[in-house]
GROMACS .gro file of C-alpha atoms in nm:
model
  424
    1UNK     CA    1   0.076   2.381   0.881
    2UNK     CA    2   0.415   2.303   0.853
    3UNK     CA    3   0.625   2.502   0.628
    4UNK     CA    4   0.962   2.400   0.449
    5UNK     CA    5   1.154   2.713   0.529
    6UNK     CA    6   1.108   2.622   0.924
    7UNK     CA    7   1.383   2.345   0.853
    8UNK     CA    8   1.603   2.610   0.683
    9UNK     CA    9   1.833   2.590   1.008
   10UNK     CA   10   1.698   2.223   1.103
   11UNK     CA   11   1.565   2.311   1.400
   12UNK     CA   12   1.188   2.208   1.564
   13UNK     CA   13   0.977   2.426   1.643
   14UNK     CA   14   0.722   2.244   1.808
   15UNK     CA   15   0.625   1.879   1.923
   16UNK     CA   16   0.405   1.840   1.589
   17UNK     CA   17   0.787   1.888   1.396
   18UNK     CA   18   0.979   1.700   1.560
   19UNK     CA   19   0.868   1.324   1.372
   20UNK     CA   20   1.016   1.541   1.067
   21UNK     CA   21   1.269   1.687   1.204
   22UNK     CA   22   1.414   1.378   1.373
   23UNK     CA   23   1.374   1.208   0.984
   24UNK     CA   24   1.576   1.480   0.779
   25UNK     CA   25   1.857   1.431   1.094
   26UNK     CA   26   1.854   1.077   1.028
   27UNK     CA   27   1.884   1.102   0.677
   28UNK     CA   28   2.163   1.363   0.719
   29UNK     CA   29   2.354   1.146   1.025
   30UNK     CA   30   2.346   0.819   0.743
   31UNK     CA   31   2.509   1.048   0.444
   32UNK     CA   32   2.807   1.154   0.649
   33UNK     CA   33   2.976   0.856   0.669
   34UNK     CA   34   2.965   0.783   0.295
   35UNK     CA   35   3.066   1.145   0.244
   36UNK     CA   36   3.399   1.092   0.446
   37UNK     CA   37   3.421   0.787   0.257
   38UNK     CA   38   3.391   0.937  -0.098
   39UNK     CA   39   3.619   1.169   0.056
   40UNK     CA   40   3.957   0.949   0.168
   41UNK     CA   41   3.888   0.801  -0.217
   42UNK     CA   42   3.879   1.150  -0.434
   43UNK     CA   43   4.125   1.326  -0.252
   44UNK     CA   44   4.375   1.120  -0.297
   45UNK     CA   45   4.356   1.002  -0.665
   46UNK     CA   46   4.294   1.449  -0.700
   47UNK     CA   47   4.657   1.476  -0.542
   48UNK     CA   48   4.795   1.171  -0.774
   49UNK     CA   49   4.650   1.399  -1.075
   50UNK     CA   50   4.796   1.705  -0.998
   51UNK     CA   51   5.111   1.563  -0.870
   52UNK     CA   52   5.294   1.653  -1.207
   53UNK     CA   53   5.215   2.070  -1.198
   54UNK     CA   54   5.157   2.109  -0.813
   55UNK     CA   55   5.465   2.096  -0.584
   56UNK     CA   56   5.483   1.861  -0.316
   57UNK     CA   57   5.437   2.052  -0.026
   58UNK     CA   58   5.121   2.183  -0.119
   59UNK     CA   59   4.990   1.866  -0.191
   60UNK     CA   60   5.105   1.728   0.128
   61UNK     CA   61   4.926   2.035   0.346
   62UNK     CA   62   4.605   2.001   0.144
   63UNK     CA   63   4.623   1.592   0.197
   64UNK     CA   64   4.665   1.662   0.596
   65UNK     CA   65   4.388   1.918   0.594
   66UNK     CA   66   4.130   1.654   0.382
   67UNK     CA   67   4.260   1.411   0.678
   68UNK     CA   68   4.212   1.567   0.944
   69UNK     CA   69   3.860   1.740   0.858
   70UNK     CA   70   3.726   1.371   0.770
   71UNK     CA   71   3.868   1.226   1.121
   72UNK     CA   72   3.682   1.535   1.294
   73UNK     CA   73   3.373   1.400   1.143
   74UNK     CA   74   3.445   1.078   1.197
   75UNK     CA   75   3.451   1.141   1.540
   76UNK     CA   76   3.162   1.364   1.596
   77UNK     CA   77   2.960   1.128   1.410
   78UNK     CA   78   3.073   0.857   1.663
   79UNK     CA   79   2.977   1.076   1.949
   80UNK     CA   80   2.650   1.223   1.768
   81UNK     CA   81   2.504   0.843   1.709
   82UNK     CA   82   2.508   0.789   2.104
   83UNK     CA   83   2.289   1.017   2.169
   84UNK     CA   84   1.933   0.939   2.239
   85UNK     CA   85   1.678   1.241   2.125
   86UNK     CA   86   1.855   1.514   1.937
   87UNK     CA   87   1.554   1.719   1.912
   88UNK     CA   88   1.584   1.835   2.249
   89UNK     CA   89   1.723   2.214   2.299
   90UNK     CA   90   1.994   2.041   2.519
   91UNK     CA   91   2.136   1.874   2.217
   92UNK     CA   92   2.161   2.116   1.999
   93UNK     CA   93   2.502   2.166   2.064
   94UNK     CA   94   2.586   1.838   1.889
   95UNK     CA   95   2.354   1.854   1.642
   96UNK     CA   96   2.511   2.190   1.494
   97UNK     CA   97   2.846   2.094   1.522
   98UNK     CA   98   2.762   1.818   1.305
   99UNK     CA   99   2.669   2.024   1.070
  100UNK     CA  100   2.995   2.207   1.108
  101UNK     CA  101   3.191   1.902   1.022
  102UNK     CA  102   3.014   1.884   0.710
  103UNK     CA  103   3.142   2.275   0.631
  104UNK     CA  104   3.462   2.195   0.748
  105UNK     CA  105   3.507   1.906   0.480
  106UNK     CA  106   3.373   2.206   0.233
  107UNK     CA  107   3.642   2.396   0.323
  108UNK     CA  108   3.912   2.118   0.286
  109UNK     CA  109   3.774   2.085  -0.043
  110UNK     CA  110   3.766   2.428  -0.128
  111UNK     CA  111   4.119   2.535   0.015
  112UNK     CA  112   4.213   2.212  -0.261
  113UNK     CA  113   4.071   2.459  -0.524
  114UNK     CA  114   4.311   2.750  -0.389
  115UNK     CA  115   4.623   2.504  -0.340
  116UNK     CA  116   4.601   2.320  -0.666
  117UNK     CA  117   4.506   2.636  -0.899
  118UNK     CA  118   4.749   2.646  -1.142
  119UNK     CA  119   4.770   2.863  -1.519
  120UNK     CA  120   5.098   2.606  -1.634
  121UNK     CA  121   4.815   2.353  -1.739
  122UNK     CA  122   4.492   2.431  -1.869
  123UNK     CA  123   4.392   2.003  -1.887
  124UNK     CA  124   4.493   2.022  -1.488
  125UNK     CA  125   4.301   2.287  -1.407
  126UNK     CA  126   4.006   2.227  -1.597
  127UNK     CA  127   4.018   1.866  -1.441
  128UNK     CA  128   4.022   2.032  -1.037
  129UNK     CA  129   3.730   2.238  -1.174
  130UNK     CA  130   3.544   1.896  -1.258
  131UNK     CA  131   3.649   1.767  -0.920
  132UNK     CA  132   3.512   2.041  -0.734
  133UNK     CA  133   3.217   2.067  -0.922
  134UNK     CA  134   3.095   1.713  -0.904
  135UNK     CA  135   3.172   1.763  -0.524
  136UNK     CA  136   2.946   2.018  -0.487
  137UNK     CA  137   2.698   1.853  -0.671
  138UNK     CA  138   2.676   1.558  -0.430
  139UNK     CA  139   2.626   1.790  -0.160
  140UNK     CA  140   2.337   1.923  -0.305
  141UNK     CA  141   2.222   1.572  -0.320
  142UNK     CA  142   2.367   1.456  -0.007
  143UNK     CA  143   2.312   1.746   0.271
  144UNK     CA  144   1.990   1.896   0.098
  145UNK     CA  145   1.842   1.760   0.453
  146UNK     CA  146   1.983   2.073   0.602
  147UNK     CA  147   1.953   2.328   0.351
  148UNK     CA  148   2.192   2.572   0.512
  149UNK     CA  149   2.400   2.333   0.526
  150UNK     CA  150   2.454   2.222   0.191
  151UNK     CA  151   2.420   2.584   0.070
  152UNK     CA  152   2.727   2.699   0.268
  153UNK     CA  153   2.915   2.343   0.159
  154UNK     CA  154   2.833   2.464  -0.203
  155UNK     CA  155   2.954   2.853  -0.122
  156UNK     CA  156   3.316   2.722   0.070
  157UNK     CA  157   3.363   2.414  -0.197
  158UNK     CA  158   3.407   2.681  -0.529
  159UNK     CA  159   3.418   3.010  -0.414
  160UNK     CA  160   3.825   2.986  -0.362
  161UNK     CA  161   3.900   2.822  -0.679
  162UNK     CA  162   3.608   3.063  -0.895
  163UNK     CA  163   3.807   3.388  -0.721
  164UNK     CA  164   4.094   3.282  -0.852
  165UNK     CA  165   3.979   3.187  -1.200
  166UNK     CA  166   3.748   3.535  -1.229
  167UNK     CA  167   4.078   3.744  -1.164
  168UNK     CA  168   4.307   3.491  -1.347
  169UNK     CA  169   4.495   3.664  -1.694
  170UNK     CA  170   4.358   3.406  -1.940
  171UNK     CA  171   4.041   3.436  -2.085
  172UNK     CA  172   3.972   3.088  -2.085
  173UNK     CA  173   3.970   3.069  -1.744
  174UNK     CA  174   3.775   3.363  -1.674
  175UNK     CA  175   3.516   3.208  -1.886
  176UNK     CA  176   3.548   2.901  -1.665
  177UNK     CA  177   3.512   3.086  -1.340
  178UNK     CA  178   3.191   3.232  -1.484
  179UNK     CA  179   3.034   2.878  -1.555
  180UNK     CA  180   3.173   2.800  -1.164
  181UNK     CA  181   2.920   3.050  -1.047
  182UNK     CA  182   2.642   2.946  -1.276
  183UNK     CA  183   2.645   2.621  -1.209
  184UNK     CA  184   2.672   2.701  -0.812
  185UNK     CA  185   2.358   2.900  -0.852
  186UNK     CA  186   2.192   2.603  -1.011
  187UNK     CA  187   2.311   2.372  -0.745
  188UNK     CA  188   2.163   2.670  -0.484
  189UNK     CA  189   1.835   2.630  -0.642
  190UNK     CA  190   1.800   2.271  -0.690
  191UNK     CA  191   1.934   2.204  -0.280
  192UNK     CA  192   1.653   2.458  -0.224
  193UNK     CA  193   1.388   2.226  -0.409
  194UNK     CA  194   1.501   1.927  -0.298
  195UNK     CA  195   1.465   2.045   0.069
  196UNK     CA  196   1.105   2.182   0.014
  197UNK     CA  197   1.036   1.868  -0.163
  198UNK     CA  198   1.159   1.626   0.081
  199UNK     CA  199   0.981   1.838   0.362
  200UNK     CA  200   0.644   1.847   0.206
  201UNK     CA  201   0.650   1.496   0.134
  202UNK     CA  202   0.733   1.401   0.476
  203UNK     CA  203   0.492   1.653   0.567
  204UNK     CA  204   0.206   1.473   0.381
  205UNK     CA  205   0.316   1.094   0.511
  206UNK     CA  206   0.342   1.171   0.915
  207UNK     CA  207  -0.015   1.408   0.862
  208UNK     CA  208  -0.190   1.049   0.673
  209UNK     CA  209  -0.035   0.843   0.958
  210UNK     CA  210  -0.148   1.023   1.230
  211UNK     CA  211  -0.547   1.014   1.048
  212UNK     CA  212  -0.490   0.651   0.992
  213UNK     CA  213  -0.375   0.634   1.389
  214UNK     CA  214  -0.725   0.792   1.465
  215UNK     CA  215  -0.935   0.596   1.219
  216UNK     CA  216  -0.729   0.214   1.411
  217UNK     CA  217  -0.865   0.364   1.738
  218UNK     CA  218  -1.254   0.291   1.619
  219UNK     CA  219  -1.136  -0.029   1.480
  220UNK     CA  220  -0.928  -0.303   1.620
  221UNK     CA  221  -0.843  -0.423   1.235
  222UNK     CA  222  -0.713  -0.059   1.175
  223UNK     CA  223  -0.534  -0.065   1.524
  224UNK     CA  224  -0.343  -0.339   1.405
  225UNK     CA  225  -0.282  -0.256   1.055
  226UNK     CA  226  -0.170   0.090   1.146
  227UNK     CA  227   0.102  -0.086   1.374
  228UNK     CA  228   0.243  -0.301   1.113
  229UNK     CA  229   0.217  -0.046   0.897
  230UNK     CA  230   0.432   0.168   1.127
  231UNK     CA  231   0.640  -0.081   1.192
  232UNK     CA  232   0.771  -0.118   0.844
  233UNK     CA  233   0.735   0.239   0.793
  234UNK     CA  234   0.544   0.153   0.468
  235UNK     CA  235   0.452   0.418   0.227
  236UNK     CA  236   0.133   0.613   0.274
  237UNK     CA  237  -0.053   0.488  -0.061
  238UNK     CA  238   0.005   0.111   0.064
  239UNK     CA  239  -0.180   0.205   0.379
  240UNK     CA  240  -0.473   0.396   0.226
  241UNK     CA  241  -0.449   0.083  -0.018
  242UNK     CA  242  -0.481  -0.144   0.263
  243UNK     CA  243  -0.761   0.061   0.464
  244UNK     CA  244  -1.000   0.038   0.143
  245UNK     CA  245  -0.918  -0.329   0.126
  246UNK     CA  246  -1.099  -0.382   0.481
  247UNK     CA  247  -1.366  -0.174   0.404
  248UNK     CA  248  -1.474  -0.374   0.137
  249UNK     CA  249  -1.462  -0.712   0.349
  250UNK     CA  250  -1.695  -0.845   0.569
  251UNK     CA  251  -1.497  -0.817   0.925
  252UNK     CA  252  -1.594  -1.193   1.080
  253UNK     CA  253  -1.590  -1.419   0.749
  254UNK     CA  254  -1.325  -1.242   0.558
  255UNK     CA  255  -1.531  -1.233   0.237
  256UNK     CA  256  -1.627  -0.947   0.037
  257UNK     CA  257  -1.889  -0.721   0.200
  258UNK     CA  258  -2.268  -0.635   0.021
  259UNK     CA  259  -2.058  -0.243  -0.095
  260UNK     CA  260  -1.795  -0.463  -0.352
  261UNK     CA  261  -2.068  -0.734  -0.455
  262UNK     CA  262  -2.255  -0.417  -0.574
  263UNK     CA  263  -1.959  -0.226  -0.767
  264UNK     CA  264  -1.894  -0.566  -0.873
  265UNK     CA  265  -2.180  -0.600  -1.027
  266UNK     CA  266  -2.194  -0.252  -1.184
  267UNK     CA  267  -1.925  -0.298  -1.335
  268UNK     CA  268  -2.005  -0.642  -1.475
  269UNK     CA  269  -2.346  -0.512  -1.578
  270UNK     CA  270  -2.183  -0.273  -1.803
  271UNK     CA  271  -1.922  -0.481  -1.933
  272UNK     CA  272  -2.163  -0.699  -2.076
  273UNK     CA  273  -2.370  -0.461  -2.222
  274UNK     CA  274  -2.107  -0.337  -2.394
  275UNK     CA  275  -1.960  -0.620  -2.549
  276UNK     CA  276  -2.313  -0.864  -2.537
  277UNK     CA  277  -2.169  -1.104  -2.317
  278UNK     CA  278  -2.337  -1.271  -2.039
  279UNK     CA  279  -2.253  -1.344  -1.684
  280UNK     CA  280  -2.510  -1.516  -1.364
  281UNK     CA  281  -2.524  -1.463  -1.011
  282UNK     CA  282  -2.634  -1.721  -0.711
  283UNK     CA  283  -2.763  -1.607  -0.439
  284UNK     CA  284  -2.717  -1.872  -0.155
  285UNK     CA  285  -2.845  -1.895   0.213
  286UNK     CA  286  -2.801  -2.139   0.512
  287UNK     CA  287  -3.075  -2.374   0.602
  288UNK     CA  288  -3.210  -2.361   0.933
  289UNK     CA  289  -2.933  -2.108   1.049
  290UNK     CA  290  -3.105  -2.014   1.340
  291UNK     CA  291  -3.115  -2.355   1.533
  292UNK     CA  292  -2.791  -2.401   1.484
  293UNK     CA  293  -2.734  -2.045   1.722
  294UNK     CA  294  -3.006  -2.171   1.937
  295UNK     CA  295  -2.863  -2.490   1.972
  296UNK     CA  296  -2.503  -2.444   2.006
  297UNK     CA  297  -2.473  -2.059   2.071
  298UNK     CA  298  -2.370  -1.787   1.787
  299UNK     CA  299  -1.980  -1.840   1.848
  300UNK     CA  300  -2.075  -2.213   1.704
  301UNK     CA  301  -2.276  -2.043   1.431
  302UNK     CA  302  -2.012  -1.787   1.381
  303UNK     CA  303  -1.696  -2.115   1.359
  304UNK     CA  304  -2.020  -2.251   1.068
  305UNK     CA  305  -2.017  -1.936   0.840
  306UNK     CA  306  -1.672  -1.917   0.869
  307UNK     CA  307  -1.593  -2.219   0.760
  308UNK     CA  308  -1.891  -2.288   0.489
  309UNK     CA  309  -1.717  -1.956   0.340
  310UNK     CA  310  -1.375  -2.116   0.310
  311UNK     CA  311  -1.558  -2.395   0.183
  312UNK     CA  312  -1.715  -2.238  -0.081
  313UNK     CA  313  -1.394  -1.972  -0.179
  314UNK     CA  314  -1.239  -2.311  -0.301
  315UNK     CA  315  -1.499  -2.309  -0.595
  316UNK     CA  316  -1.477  -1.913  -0.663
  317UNK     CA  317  -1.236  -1.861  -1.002
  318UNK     CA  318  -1.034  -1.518  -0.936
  319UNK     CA  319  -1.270  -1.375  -1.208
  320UNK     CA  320  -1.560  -1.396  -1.007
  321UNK     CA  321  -1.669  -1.215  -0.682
  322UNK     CA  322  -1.811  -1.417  -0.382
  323UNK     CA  323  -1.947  -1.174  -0.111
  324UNK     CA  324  -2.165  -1.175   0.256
  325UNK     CA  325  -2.493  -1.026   0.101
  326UNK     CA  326  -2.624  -0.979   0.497
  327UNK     CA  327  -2.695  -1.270   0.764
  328UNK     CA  328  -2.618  -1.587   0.703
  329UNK     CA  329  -2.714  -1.528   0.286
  330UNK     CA  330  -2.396  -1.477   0.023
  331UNK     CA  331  -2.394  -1.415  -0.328
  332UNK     CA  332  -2.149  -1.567  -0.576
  333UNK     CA  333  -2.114  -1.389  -0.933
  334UNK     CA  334  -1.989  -1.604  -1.234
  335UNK     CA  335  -1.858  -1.388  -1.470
  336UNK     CA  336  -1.839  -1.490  -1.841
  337UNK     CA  337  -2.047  -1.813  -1.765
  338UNK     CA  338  -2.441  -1.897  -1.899
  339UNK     CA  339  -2.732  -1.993  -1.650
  340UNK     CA  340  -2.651  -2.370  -1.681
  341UNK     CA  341  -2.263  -2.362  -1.654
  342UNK     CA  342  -2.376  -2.166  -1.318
  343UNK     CA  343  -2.628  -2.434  -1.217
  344UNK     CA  344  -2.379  -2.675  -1.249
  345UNK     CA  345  -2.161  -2.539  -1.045
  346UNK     CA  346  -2.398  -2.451  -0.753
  347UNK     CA  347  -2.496  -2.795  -0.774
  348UNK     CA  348  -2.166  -2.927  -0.706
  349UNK     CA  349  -2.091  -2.656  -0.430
  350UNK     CA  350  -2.437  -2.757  -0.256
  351UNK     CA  351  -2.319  -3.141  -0.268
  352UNK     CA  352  -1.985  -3.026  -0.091
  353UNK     CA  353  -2.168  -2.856   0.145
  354UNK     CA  354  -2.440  -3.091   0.287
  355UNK     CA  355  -2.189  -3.340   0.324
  356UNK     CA  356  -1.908  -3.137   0.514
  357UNK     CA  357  -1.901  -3.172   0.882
  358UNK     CA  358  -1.841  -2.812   1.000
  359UNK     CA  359  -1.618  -2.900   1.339
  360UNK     CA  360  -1.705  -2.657   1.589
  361UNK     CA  361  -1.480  -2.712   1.956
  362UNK     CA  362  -1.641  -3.107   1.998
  363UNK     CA  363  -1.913  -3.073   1.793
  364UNK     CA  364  -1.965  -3.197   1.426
  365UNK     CA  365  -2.263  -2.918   1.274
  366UNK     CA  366  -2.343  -3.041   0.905
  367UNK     CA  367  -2.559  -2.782   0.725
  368UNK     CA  368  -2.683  -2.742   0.390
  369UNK     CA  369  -2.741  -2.459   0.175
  370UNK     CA  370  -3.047  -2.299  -0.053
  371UNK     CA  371  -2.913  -2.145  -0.394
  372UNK     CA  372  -3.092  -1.947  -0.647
  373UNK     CA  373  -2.940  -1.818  -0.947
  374UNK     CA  374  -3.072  -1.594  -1.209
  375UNK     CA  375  -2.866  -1.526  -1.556
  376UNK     CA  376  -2.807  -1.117  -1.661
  377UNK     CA  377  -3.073  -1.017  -1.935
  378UNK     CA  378  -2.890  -0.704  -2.134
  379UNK     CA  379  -3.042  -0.384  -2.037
  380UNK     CA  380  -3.163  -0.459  -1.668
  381UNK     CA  381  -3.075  -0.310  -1.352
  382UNK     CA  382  -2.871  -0.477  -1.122
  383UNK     CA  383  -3.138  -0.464  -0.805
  384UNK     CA  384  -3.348  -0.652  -1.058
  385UNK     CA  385  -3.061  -0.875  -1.125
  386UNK     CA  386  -3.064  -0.992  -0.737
  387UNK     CA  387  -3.449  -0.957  -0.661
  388UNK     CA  388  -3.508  -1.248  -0.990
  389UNK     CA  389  -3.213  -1.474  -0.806
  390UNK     CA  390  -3.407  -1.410  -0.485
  391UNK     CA  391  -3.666  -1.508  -0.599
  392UNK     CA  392  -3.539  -1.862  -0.706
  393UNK     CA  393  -3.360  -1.895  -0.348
  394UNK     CA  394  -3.688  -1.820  -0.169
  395UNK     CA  395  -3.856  -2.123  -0.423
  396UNK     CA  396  -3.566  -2.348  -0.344
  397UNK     CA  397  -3.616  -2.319   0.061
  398UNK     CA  398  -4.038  -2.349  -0.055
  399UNK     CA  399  -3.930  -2.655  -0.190
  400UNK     CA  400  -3.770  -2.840   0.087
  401UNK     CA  401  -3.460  -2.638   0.116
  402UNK     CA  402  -3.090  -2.808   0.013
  403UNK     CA  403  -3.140  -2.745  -0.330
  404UNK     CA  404  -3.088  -2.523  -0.617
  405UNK     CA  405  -3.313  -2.309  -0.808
  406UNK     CA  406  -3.266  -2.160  -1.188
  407UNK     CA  407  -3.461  -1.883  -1.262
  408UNK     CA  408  -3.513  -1.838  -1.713
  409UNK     CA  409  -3.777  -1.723  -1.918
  410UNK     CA  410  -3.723  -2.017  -2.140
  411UNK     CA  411  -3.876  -2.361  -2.143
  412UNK     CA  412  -4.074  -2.263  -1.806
  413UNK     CA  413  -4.114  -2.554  -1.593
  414UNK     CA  414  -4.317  -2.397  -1.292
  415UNK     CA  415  -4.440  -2.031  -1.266
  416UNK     CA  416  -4.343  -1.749  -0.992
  417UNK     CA  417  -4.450  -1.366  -1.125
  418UNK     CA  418  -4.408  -1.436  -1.477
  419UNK     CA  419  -4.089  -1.579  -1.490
  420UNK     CA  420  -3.982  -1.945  -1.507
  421UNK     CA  421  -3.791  -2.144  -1.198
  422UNK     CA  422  -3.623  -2.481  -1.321
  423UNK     CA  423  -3.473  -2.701  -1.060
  424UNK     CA  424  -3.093  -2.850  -1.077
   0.00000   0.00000   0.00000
């Protein structure tokens, strides 16, 4: 396992690191440059402010040291983003001394702190105090990538100015060099958290990437999934999100798979018992499914399912759930609809159907479909719930196939096992 503290000095230890190590010097290499930036801004409008009780020369030495630290940086960060693979030992080199340029800028900052101090106005002084605080602050923030790093930036950035406010005469500003080193042990603790945070959660994404790498190779879906999922570096919930998607759909027609017709249909099931509503369920199969493979081979019957299942998604309302039940047999659940609403509808989809030529490379395959549907009775199971609209499907191929088949207990028309089958 990979622990946060082996980052302390942003260094890999081992080829299993290096995916997080090279993503906290990333994040680290794109903060720089708005750091110099933030830089150039602050410390002049700082000098413009303390123009008034600071002499001139001072300000000018502190404005050439702010310069010339943020150049330095400038320019190792120039050199640093032509280099290829900084996790090699043979790179180190540059990698630390970026990190020095970030102390170095600490320093500027901090030698401001020393330069500007001043007892002739408390407003002035308590105003550099803000200055260097809020820098410090956006260290913690911004360099938290390299803990040592930012924890040194924090150190250089107020220990010159809290020195001199601890051993200054006025009480007030002994009081203020107090609440310096508070809130630098606060900052301490928080650029500690935020570096074991940001570890552990990078931690957590590249462990869940490499298990969905190993799941793609036993799947060419997954294979390709994983790759567009690492191409946009997408978040790891997305691609668990995604993974459970495909395992709930049937892999060559795209539907939903027999597993989500029956949580589906738990979850209907008790929805209706609960609030005494009502929903039906058709279960449909191909006729004559077979010659169709032997007569034009099973990629021709494979182009037919495919496309009598787009066919018959254009009649499935986003409340229901349409699924592969096994073979060339589907179910389609109508939620929130009675036994003849249902019928109606199968009979429409069954029209649709027989008269659709299913275009398979020069071949024109029309087809029809058997449907039986059965209508939820409170209180029974679900496996009951499919074997009654089975039932009716098996009576509708009995019965000369391309047709569709009710099964209710009322007004029986023609008996099967004690329950009544009407035709559409």
């Amino acid at each position: 396992m990979i622990k946060s503290t082996n980052f302390f000095l942003l260094a890999p230890r081992s080829r299993e690191e290096e995916p997080i190590f090279n993503e906290l010097l990333g994040d680290l290499y794109r903060r720089i440059p708005v750091n110099i930036i933030a830089s150039l801004v602050a410390g002049p409008l700082l000098a413009f402010i303390m123009a008034s009780s600071i002499s001139k020369e001072r300000i000018s030495i502190w404005l050439l040291i702010l310069i010339a630290a943020q150049m330095i940086a400038f320019l190792v960060t120039f050199v640093f983003n032509r280099r290829t693979d900084l996790s090699q030992a043979g790179d180190n080199k540059w990698l630390y001394l970026l990190g020095l340029t970030v102390i170095v800028d600490g320093i500027a900052w901090g030698l401001g702190g020393y330069l500007f101090y001043t007892e002739a106005s408390y407003q002035d002084q308590m105003l550099l105090c803000v200055f260097l605080m809020v820098g410090a602050a956006a260290a913690t923030i911004t360099f938290s990538s390299w803990l040592v790093v930012a924890l040194i930036y924090i150190v250089v950035i107020l220990a010159p100015g809290t020195a001199l406010l601890l051993t200054a005469t006025p009480e007030f500003y002994r009081l203020l060099g107090a609440a310096a080193v508070v809130f630098a042990a606060i900052l301490c603790g928080l650029a500690v958290t935020s570096n074991r945070t940001t570890t552990r959660m990078l931690r957590l994404r590249f462990d869940n990437e490499r298990l969905v790498v190993n799941l793609s190779e036993s799947h060419a879906q997954l294979r390709e999934l994983n790759t567009d999922l690492q191409k946009n570096n997408h978040a790891l919930q997305r691609a668990l999100d995604k993974i459970s998607e495909m395992a709930t759909r049937d892999e060559l027609t795209g539907s939903h798979n027999r597993r989500h017709l029956m949580e589906f249909l738990a979850r209907e099931k008790a929805r209706c018992d609960r609030a005494a509503s009502v929903f039906s369920l058709a279960v449909i199969d191909l006729d004559y499914f077979k010659r169709i493979n032997d007569s034009y081979g099973h990629l021709a019957g494979d182009d037919v399912l495919k496309q009598v299942v787009t066919l018959i998604q254009r009649h499935v309302r986003t409340t229901d759930c349409f699924a592969r039940f096994g073979g060339e047999e589907f179910a389609l659940v109508y939620t929130l609809t009675a036994l003849e609403e249902a019928q109606q509808s199968a009979e429409r989809l069954r029209q649709e159907i027989s008269t659709t030529a299913m275009l398979c490379e020069s071949f024109a395959i029309y087809t029809s479909v058997s449907i039986g549907i059965a209508e939820y009775r409170p209180g029974e199971g679900v496996v009951e719930l499919l074997r009654r609209a089975d039932q009716a499907m098996y009576i509708a191929k009995s019965g000369g196939r391309d047709r569709v088949m009710a099964v209710s207990r009322d007004q029986p028309n023609q008996q099967m096992g004690g329950l009544a089958i009407r035709r559409a």
